[in-house]
XYZ file of C-alpha atoms in Angstrom:
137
model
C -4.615 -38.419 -53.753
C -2.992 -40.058 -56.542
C -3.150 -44.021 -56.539
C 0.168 -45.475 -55.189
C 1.173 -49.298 -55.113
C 2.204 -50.616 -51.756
C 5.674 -52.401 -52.360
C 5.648 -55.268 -49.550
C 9.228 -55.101 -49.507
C 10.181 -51.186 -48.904
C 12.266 -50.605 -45.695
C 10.784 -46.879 -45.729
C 7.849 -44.979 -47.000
C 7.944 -41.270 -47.660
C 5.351 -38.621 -47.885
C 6.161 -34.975 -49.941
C 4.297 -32.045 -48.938
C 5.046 -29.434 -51.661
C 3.029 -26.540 -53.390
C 5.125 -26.284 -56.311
C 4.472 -28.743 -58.924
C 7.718 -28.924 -60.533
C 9.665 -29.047 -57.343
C 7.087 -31.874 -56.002
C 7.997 -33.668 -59.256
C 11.539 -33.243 -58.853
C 11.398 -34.601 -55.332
C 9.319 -37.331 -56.532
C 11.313 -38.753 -59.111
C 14.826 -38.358 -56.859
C 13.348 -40.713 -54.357
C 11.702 -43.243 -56.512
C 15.342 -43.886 -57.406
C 16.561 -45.410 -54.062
C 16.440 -48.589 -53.643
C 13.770 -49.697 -51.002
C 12.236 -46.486 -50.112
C 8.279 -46.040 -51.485
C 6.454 -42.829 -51.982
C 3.224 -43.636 -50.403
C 1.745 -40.192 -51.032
C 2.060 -36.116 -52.071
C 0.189 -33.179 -51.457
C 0.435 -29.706 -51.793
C -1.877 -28.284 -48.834
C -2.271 -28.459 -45.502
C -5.468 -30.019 -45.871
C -4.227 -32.641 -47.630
C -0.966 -33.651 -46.485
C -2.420 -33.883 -43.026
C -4.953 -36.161 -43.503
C -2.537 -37.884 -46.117
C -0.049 -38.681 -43.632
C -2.337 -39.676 -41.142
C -3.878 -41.855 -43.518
C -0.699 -43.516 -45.348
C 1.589 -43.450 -41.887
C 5.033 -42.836 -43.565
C 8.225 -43.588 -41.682
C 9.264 -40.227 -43.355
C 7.790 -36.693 -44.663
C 9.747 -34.347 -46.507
C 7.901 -31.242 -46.156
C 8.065 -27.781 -47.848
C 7.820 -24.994 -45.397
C 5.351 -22.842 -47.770
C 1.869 -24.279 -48.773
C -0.704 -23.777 -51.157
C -3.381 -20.710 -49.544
C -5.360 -22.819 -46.918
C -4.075 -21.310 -44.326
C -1.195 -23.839 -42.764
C 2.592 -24.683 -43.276
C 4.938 -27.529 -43.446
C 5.928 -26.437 -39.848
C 1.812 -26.504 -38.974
C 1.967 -29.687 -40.698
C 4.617 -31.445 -38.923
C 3.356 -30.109 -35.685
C -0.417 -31.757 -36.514
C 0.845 -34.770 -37.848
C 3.383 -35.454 -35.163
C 0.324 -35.799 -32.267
C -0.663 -39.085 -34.123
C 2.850 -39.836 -35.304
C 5.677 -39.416 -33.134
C 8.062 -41.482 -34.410
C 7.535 -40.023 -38.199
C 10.859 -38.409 -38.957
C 10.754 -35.180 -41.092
C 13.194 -33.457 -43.366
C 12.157 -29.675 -43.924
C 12.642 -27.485 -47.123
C 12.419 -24.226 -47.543
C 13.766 -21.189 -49.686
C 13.727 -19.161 -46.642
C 17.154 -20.457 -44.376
C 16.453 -18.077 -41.425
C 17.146 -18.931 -37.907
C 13.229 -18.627 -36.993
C 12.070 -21.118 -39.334
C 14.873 -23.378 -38.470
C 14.320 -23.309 -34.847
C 10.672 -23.316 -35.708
C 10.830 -26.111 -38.004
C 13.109 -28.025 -35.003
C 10.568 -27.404 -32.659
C 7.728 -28.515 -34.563
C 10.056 -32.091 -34.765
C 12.104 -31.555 -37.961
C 15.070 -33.518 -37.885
C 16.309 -32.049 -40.818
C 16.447 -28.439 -42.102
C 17.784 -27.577 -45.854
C 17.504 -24.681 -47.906
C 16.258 -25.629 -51.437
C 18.568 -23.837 -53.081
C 22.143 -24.669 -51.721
C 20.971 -28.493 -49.791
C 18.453 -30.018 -52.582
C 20.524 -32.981 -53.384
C 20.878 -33.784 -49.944
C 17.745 -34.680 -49.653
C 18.581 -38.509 -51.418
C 21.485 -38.836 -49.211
C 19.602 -37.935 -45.860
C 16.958 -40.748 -46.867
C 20.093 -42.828 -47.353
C 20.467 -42.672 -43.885
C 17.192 -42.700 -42.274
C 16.798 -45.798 -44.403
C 19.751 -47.725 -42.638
C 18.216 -46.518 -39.485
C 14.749 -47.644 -40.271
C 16.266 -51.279 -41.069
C 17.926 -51.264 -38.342
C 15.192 -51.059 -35.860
């Protein structure tokens, strides 16, 4: 895992799960422009974005449904991480929109569900929100 610095002051911290480098980038760089929220970690595996959200304990994880080949998803993911964290809200991406991985992706404890290629830039403005509602509590 990459070395992140701990801001004392963000309201939210935010973990990306995504196996495509230049999407995880993308992701990366939109949220490092709001105000108050900290990335506290990536990963591209199953493996690894496990056992880096258990590790870093983000408020938030967005999480692409489609992993790098170790044999677990965003939705397998989510539905590991949430034993340990069950307050750990979770925005889901995918390129596939179906009604399975939607319902999947709800049951596993997604909040949010949005289809890379139409919903990407909703992504920011989601955080937005789950920001004001992590202050608030």
């Amino acid at each position: 895992m990459d070395n992140y610095n701990y801001m004392a002051g963000a309201d939210m911290k935010v973990f990306v799960v995504e196996d495509s480098a230049a999407v995880r980038e993308r992701l990366l760089e939109m949220i490092r422009e709001i105000e108050d929220i900290e990335v506290v970690g990536e990963a591209e595996s199953f493996d690894a974005a496990v056992s880096g959200i258990l590790d870093t304990r983000p408020d938030v994880a967005v999480l692409d449904i489609k992993l790098a080949d170790d044999g677990g998803s965003g939705i397998d993911v989510l539905t590991e991480v949430k034993k340990g964290l069950p307050e750990m809200r979770a925005i889901m991406l995918s390129n596939y929109a179906t009604p399975q991985h939607m319902k999947a992706s709800a049951d596993a404890g997604a909040e949010f569900f949005l289809d890379k290629s139409a919903d990407f830039e909703r992504i920011a403005e989601i955080l937005e929100q789950l920001k004001g509602e992590t202050g608030a509590r």
